[in-house]
Structures are given as structure tokens and as C-alpha cells.
Coordinates of C-alpha atoms in Angstrom, one line a residue:
X27 CA 0.0 0.0 0.0
X28 CA 1.4 3.4 -1.0
X29 CA 2.1 5.9 1.7
X30 CA 1.2 9.6 1.7
X31 CA 4.9 10.4 2.7
X32 CA 4.1 13.6 4.6
X33 CA 7.2 14.3 6.7
X34 CA 8.6 10.8 5.9
X35 CA 12.4 10.6 5.6
X36 CA 14.2 7.8 3.7
X37 CA 17.9 7.2 3.9
X38 CA 19.3 5.9 0.6
X39 CA 22.6 3.9 0.6
X40 CA 24.7 3.5 -2.5
X41 CA 28.4 4.0 -2.1
X42 CA 29.7 3.2 -5.5
X43 CA 30.4 2.9 -8.4
X44 CA 29.7 6.1 -10.3
X45 CA 27.5 4.5 -13.0
X46 CA 25.5 2.6 -10.4
X47 CA 25.0 5.7 -8.3
X48 CA 24.0 7.7 -11.4
X49 CA 21.3 5.1 -12.1
X50 CA 19.5 6.0 -8.8
X51 CA 18.7 9.5 -10.3
X52 CA 15.6 8.6 -12.4
X53 CA 14.2 6.6 -9.6
X54 CA 14.7 9.4 -7.1
X55 CA 13.1 11.8 -9.5
X56 CA 10.1 9.5 -9.8
X57 CA 9.8 9.3 -6.0
X58 CA 10.0 13.1 -5.4
X59 CA 7.4 13.7 -8.1
X60 CA 4.9 11.2 -6.8
X61 CA 5.6 12.0 -3.1
X62 CA 6.4 15.7 -2.9
X63 CA 6.4 15.6 1.0
X64 CA 9.0 12.9 1.1
X65 CA 12.5 13.8 2.2
X66 CA 15.4 11.7 1.0
X67 CA 19.0 11.7 2.1
X68 CA 21.6 9.9 -0.1
X69 CA 24.7 8.6 1.6
X70 CA 27.6 8.0 -0.8
X71 CA 31.1 9.0 -1.6
X72 CA 31.6 12.8 -1.8
X73 CA 32.5 12.8 -5.5
X74 CA 29.0 11.8 -6.3
X75 CA 27.3 14.8 -4.6
X76 CA 26.7 16.8 -7.8
X77 CA 24.5 14.0 -9.2
X78 CA 21.8 15.0 -6.6
X79 CA 22.2 18.8 -6.6
X80 CA 19.2 19.3 -8.8
X81 CA 16.6 17.0 -7.3
X82 CA 14.2 18.7 -5.1
X83 CA 13.8 17.0 -1.7
X84 CA 17.1 15.2 -1.9
X85 CA 19.9 15.9 0.5
X86 CA 23.4 14.4 0.5
X87 CA 25.6 13.0 3.3
X88 CA 29.2 12.2 2.4
X89 CA 30.6 8.8 3.4
X90 CA 34.3 9.1 4.0
X91 CA 35.0 5.4 3.6
X92 CA 38.8 5.8 3.3
X93 CA 38.8 8.3 6.2
X94 CA 36.8 8.8 9.3
X95 CA 34.2 6.2 8.2
X96 CA 36.6 3.4 7.5
X97 CA 36.0 0.0 9.0
X98 CA 33.4 -1.0 11.5
X99 CA 34.2 1.8 14.0
X100 CA 34.0 4.3 11.1
X101 CA 30.7 3.0 10.0
X102 CA 29.4 3.3 13.5
X103 CA 30.5 6.9 13.4
X104 CA 28.6 7.3 10.1
X105 CA 25.5 5.7 11.7
X106 CA 25.7 8.1 14.6
X107 CA 25.9 11.1 12.3
X108 CA 22.9 9.8 10.2
X109 CA 20.7 8.9 13.1
X110 CA 20.6 12.5 14.3
X111 CA 18.1 13.0 11.5
X112 CA 14.5 11.7 11.9
X113 CA 14.9 8.8 9.4
X114 CA 11.9 6.6 9.1
X115 CA 13.2 4.0 6.7
X116 CA 16.4 2.9 4.9
X117 CA 16.8 1.8 1.3
X118 CA 20.0 -0.1 0.8
X119 CA 20.6 0.0 -2.9
X120 CA 24.1 -1.5 -2.6
X121 CA 23.9 -4.7 -0.6
X122 CA 27.6 -5.1 0.1
X123 CA 29.5 -5.6 3.3
X124 CA 29.7 -1.9 4.3
X125 CA 26.0 -1.3 3.6
X126 CA 25.1 -4.6 5.5
X127 CA 26.9 -3.3 8.6
X128 CA 25.1 0.1 8.3
X129 CA 21.9 -1.8 7.8
X130 CA 22.4 -3.8 11.0
X131 CA 22.9 -0.6 13.0
X132 CA 19.7 0.9 11.8
X133 CA 17.8 -2.4 12.2
X134 CA 18.9 -2.6 15.8
X135 CA 17.6 0.9 16.3
X136 CA 14.2 -0.2 15.1
X137 CA 14.3 1.4 11.7
X138 CA 12.9 -0.6 8.7
X139 CA 15.5 -1.5 6.2
X140 CA 14.9 -3.0 2.7
X141 CA 17.9 -4.2 0.6
X142 CA 18.1 -4.5 -3.2
X143 CA 17.8 -7.9 -4.7
X144 CA 20.7 -7.8 -7.1
X145 CA 19.5 -11.0 -8.9
X146 CA 22.9 -12.7 -8.4
X147 CA 21.8 -16.2 -9.3
X148 CA 20.2 -15.2 -12.6
X149 CA 23.3 -13.0 -13.4
X150 CA 25.5 -16.0 -12.8
X151 CA 23.3 -18.0 -15.1
X152 CA 23.6 -15.3 -17.8
X153 CA 27.4 -15.0 -17.6
X154 CA 28.5 -18.6 -17.1
X155 CA 30.2 -20.5 -19.9
X156 CA 28.1 -23.7 -19.8
X157 CA 24.3 -23.9 -19.8
X158 CA 24.1 -20.1 -20.2
X159 CA 20.6 -18.8 -19.8
X160 CA 20.6 -15.9 -22.2
X161 CA 17.6 -13.6 -21.5
X162 CA 16.8 -10.1 -20.4
X163 CA 17.1 -9.6 -16.7
X164 CA 15.4 -6.9 -14.6
X165 CA 17.0 -3.5 -15.2
X166 CA 18.8 -2.0 -12.2
X167 CA 16.5 1.0 -12.2
X168 CA 13.6 -1.4 -11.7
X169 CA 15.5 -3.2 -8.9
X170 CA 16.0 0.2 -7.2
X171 CA 12.3 1.0 -7.6
X172 CA 11.4 -2.4 -6.1
X173 CA 13.2 -1.4 -2.9
X174 CA 11.1 1.7 -2.5
X175 CA 7.9 -0.2 -3.3
X176 CA 8.6 -2.6 -0.5
X177 CA 9.1 0.3 1.8
X178 CA 5.6 1.5 0.8
X179 CA 6.5 4.0 -2.0
X180 CA 5.8 2.4 -5.4
X181 CA 6.7 4.5 -8.4
X182 CA 6.3 4.3 -12.2
X183 CA 9.5 4.7 -14.1
X184 CA 8.5 7.0 -16.9
X185 CA 10.9 8.1 -19.6
X186 CA 10.3 11.7 -18.6
X187 CA 11.9 11.1 -15.2
X188 CA 14.9 13.0 -16.3
X189 CA 16.7 16.2 -15.3
X190 CA 16.4 19.4 -17.4
X191 CA 19.6 21.0 -18.9
X192 CA 21.7 22.7 -16.3
X193 CA 22.8 26.3 -16.2
X194 CA 26.3 26.5 -17.5
X195 CA 29.2 28.1 -15.7
X196 CA 31.3 30.7 -17.5
X197 CA 34.0 28.1 -18.0
X198 CA 31.5 25.7 -19.6
X199 CA 30.0 28.4 -21.8
X200 CA 33.5 29.3 -23.0
X201 CA 34.2 25.7 -23.9
X202 CA 30.8 25.0 -25.6
X203 CA 30.7 28.3 -27.5
X204 CA 27.9 29.2 -29.8
X205 CA 25.4 26.3 -30.4
X206 CA 25.6 26.5 -34.2
X207 CA 25.8 22.7 -34.8
X208 CA 24.8 19.5 -33.0
X209 CA 27.2 18.6 -30.2
X210 CA 28.4 15.0 -29.6
X211 CA 30.1 13.7 -26.5
X212 CA 32.4 10.7 -27.0
X213 CA 33.5 8.7 -24.0
X214 CA 36.0 6.1 -25.3
X215 CA 37.1 4.6 -22.0
X216 CA 35.7 2.1 -19.5
X217 CA 36.9 0.5 -16.3
X218 CA 37.9 -2.7 -18.1
X219 CA 39.6 -3.4 -21.4
X220 CA 36.8 -5.9 -22.4
X221 CA 34.4 -2.9 -22.7
X222 CA 36.6 -0.5 -24.6
X223 CA 36.4 0.1 -28.4
X224 CA 39.8 -0.1 -30.1
X225 CA 41.3 3.4 -29.7
X226 CA 42.5 3.6 -33.3
X227 CA 38.9 3.0 -34.4
X228 CA 37.7 5.8 -32.1
X229 CA 40.2 8.1 -33.7
X230 CA 38.9 7.1 -37.2
X231 CA 35.3 7.9 -36.1
X232 CA 36.3 11.3 -34.7
X233 CA 38.2 12.1 -37.9
X234 CA 35.2 11.2 -40.0
X235 CA 32.8 13.2 -37.9
X236 CA 35.1 16.2 -37.9
X237 CA 35.5 16.1 -41.6
X238 CA 31.8 16.3 -42.1
X239 CA 32.0 19.8 -40.6
X240 CA 28.5 19.2 -39.1
X241 CA 29.3 18.5 -35.4
X242 CA 31.1 19.8 -32.4
X243 CA 32.8 17.0 -30.5
X244 CA 33.6 16.8 -26.8
X245 CA 35.9 14.0 -25.5
X246 CA 35.3 12.7 -22.0
X247 CA 37.5 10.6 -19.8
X248 CA 38.9 10.3 -16.3
X249 CA 42.4 9.1 -15.4
X250 CA 45.7 10.9 -16.0
X251 CA 46.6 8.6 -18.9
X252 CA 43.2 9.1 -20.4
X253 CA 43.5 12.9 -20.2
X254 CA 46.8 12.8 -22.0
X255 CA 45.5 10.5 -24.7
X256 CA 42.4 12.7 -25.3
X257 CA 44.4 15.9 -25.3
X258 CA 46.7 14.4 -28.0
X259 CA 43.6 13.3 -29.9
X260 CA 41.8 16.6 -29.8
X261 CA 44.8 18.9 -30.5
X262 CA 45.0 18.6 -34.3
X263 CA 41.3 19.2 -34.8
X264 CA 39.0 22.2 -34.9
X265 CA 35.7 21.7 -33.0
X266 CA 37.1 18.7 -31.1
X267 CA 37.6 19.5 -27.5
X268 CA 39.1 17.5 -24.6
X269 CA 37.0 17.9 -21.5
X270 CA 38.9 15.5 -19.2
X271 CA 40.8 17.4 -16.5
X272 CA 39.4 20.8 -17.7
X273 CA 36.2 21.0 -15.7
X274 CA 34.9 20.0 -12.3
X275 CA 32.4 17.1 -12.1
X276 CA 29.5 19.6 -11.7
X277 CA 30.7 21.4 -14.8
X278 CA 31.0 18.2 -16.7
X279 CA 27.4 17.4 -15.9
X280 CA 26.4 20.9 -17.1
X281 CA 28.1 20.2 -20.4
X282 CA 26.7 16.7 -20.8
X283 CA 23.2 18.0 -20.1
X284 CA 23.4 20.2 -23.3
X285 CA 24.7 17.5 -25.6
X286 CA 22.6 16.3 -28.5
X287 CA 24.2 12.8 -28.4
X288 CA 26.6 10.8 -26.2
X289 CA 28.6 7.9 -27.7
X290 CA 29.8 5.8 -24.8
X291 CA 31.1 2.4 -23.8
X292 CA 29.1 0.4 -21.2
X293 CA 30.3 3.0 -18.6
X294 CA 29.2 5.8 -16.3
X295 CA 29.0 8.5 -19.0
X296 CA 26.1 6.7 -20.7
X297 CA 24.1 6.9 -17.5
X298 CA 25.1 10.5 -16.8
X299 CA 23.8 11.6 -20.2
X300 CA 20.7 9.5 -20.0
X301 CA 19.8 11.2 -16.7
X302 CA 19.3 14.4 -18.8
X303 CA 17.3 12.7 -21.5
X304 CA 20.3 13.0 -23.9
X305 CA 20.3 10.4 -26.7
X306 CA 22.9 7.7 -26.0
X307 CA 24.6 5.3 -28.3
X308 CA 26.4 2.5 -26.3
X309 CA 29.0 0.1 -27.5
X310 CA 29.1 -3.3 -25.8
X311 CA 32.0 -5.8 -25.8
X312 CA 32.1 -8.7 -23.3
X313 CA 29.1 -7.2 -21.4
X314 CA 25.5 -7.1 -22.6
X315 CA 22.4 -5.0 -21.9
X316 CA 20.6 -8.2 -20.7
X317 CA 22.5 -7.9 -17.4
X318 CA 20.3 -4.9 -16.5
X319 CA 22.7 -1.9 -16.8
X320 CA 21.2 -0.2 -19.9
X321 CA 21.0 3.6 -19.7
X322 CA 17.6 4.9 -18.6
X323 CA 15.0 5.6 -21.3
X324 CA 17.2 4.7 -24.3
X325 CA 16.0 2.7 -27.3
X326 CA 17.6 -0.7 -27.4
X327 CA 18.3 -0.1 -31.1
X328 CA 21.0 2.4 -29.9
X329 CA 23.0 -0.5 -28.3
X330 CA 25.8 -1.6 -30.7
X331 CA 26.7 -5.1 -29.7
X332 CA 29.7 -7.4 -30.3
X333 CA 29.0 -10.4 -32.5
X334 CA 27.6 -13.2 -30.3
X335 CA 27.7 -15.6 -33.2
X336 CA 31.5 -15.3 -33.2
X337 CA 31.7 -14.8 -29.4
X338 CA 28.9 -16.9 -27.9
X339 CA 30.2 -16.6 -24.3
X340 CA 29.0 -12.9 -24.2
X341 CA 28.2 -11.7 -21.7
X342 CA 31.3 -13.1 -19.9
X343 CA 30.6 -11.1 -16.8
X344 CA 28.4 -8.3 -15.4
X345 CA 31.2 -5.7 -15.1
X346 CA 33.4 -6.6 -18.0
X347 CA 36.3 -7.8 -15.9
X348 CA 36.5 -11.3 -17.4
X349 CA 37.9 -11.7 -20.9
X350 CA 38.2 -15.3 -21.9
X351 CA 41.1 -16.4 -24.2
X352 CA 40.3 -15.4 -27.8
X353 CA 37.9 -12.6 -26.7
X354 CA 40.5 -9.9 -26.4
X355 CA 39.4 -8.3 -29.7
X356 CA 35.7 -8.8 -29.3
X357 CA 34.9 -5.1 -29.9
X358 CA 36.5 -5.2 -33.3
X359 CA 33.4 -7.1 -34.4
X360 CA 31.5 -3.7 -34.3
X361 CA 32.5 -2.0 -37.6
X362 CA 33.2 1.8 -37.5
X363 CA 30.7 2.1 -40.3
X364 CA 28.0 0.8 -38.0
X365 CA 28.9 3.4 -35.4
X366 CA 29.0 6.2 -37.9
X367 CA 25.7 5.1 -39.4
X368 CA 24.0 5.1 -36.0
X369 CA 25.3 8.6 -35.3
X370 CA 23.8 9.9 -38.5
X371 CA 20.6 8.0 -37.9
X372 CA 20.1 9.3 -34.3
X373 CA 20.9 12.9 -35.2
X374 CA 18.7 13.1 -38.3

């Protein structure tokens, strides 16, 4: 039975990773729209705070998991900080050791806690080598929504549960310039090599798009090596800009929110763009949308998949960290022409 939510306060736990934390946003938007009196506090790593700046009714509490909140004693300190607020229920959207410990503290204090069902058995069946059960599993957004439904706050996940474009800082405006042509974000990196398109092919795609003189291209990445690679890639071209290391995370979100298209691996940038209703083309290597991590509200036709006829063990894992022998070049089975054709199709 749905609650009226007047003065109710839910604590939401999701510590990492960036993509998984970003996937909470459409669900929280649905919650705050349906239950305007509901207060939500998200506890997560401090870097993730900008994800929630623009959701009414949502506050953020930083978990310093490598600092004062490290270990059991640290988690007790975190609990003591959180319990100062009048929390009525806890939604554990992570279901790992740390969140289990925090859950136990709240449960002992008489607070109702509901944990996400990650569907681990069916994910093992989807990713195993033998007797693989290849079928679509419940999307992570739906798994998050199930937690809130069990707490008494059911929601409908509509495709309009997205954030509006953000106001750009002067630094972002300077980088974006005049909006004279469609803007494309390209995020060529991922946490694991099995999810990354060959870099030379990415270069070819950027060269082709640049030569059409129809688009402005923004390159997104994270680590130091990635920043250097993207800077080298962008430097010879007009209207190709390296964003990595140039903007704060909040400013990156501002830029992403104004894109016309994001081209991404199975990685966080796909979810960041989808949260603003930006069209997203995703490239999939040893992972697959069936595992439930497809960007919110995106057409499945925009997922470009490695060839399962040639690589039948796909998906080899949920996160892309397992690359069987002979699967090192799995993403080469996605032709650059297919990617370019999809870009043209989506931006028509």
C-alpha cells in the first residue's frame, strides 16, 4: 500500500560505483514527483554529490569510507551522524559488506531497512560458460524501484523522469561556445579493457565526424593517462575538445546536459547523459544489456553489440572484468561504419 509520505524521511545507501550511483537518479526523480512531501538523504562518496544537486527534496551525506568512516568503527560513526536526522526507513541500494553493517545498526535501532535484490543467481546463469541462460534480466532501475515499493513508496519509471539541462558556468560556456551545430560527447574509455572500443577506431570515427563539418565533439575521460590521450587526440582538430581534467564534475554534468548525443562504452558516461534525456549510443564488448545496466529511457536499437555468433560466451561477466582467451578483440566485431551510421541516424 502506497504511503502519503508527509514528513517521511528515507535514507538511501549507494556508495559506488559512479554508474550505479547515477542510475539512482531517475528513480529518485520519480519518487520526489509522486511523493512531494518525502525527504530523501543519499549517503555516498563525496565525489557523487553533484549528481543530486538538482533533485528537489534530496539531501546528500558524504561517506568518507577511506577516512573517518573506514572500518566497523568508522561505519558506527557514520551511523551516529545519520541517526541525528529523523529517518523513518532505509533503502539499501548497494547490498555489500559496508551497507550490510550500516543496515544492521539501523535495524537494531528499530528502523525498517529494505535491501536491493541484485539478482545474483540469474546474473551467474547469464554470464556462465556452460548452460548459459541468455535472457533479459530486470533492469537495475527497476531493482531500485522495487526497494522503494517494498518500503511503501511504489513508483512508475517513466521516460520523462529526467533532469532538465543545467545552467552552465562561464567556464563551460567558454568551452561550448555558440550552439551552431549538434554537439556529440564521446567517452571512449571504460573500467575494463573488455568494454573498450579499439582506440584507433575511435580516432577514425572522430576524424570522419570532424571532416563532415557538421558537429562539435567533446571528449570525456577520467584518469591521468586518459586525459593525456584525449588531449593528444583533440589537439589537431578544430571543434574537437578534450573535457577531461578541464572541468569540475559539476561542470562536466552541465556540459553533458546540453549534448545532442553521447557515444559511450558500457560505462558511467552513458548513465550521466541518459539522466538528462540526452540520446545515447552505447558500444558493448564482453558485457551485454541483458544484465540490466542499460541507460535509462534509451532505445535498445541504440546499443551496438559485439557479434555473439562469433563470441557466444558474451556476456562473460556483469562488469566486463572477465575476458576469456580469444575474446581480447571482441569489440572489433563492431564496424566503425556501423557506429557512424548510427550517429547519423540518431541525429537526423
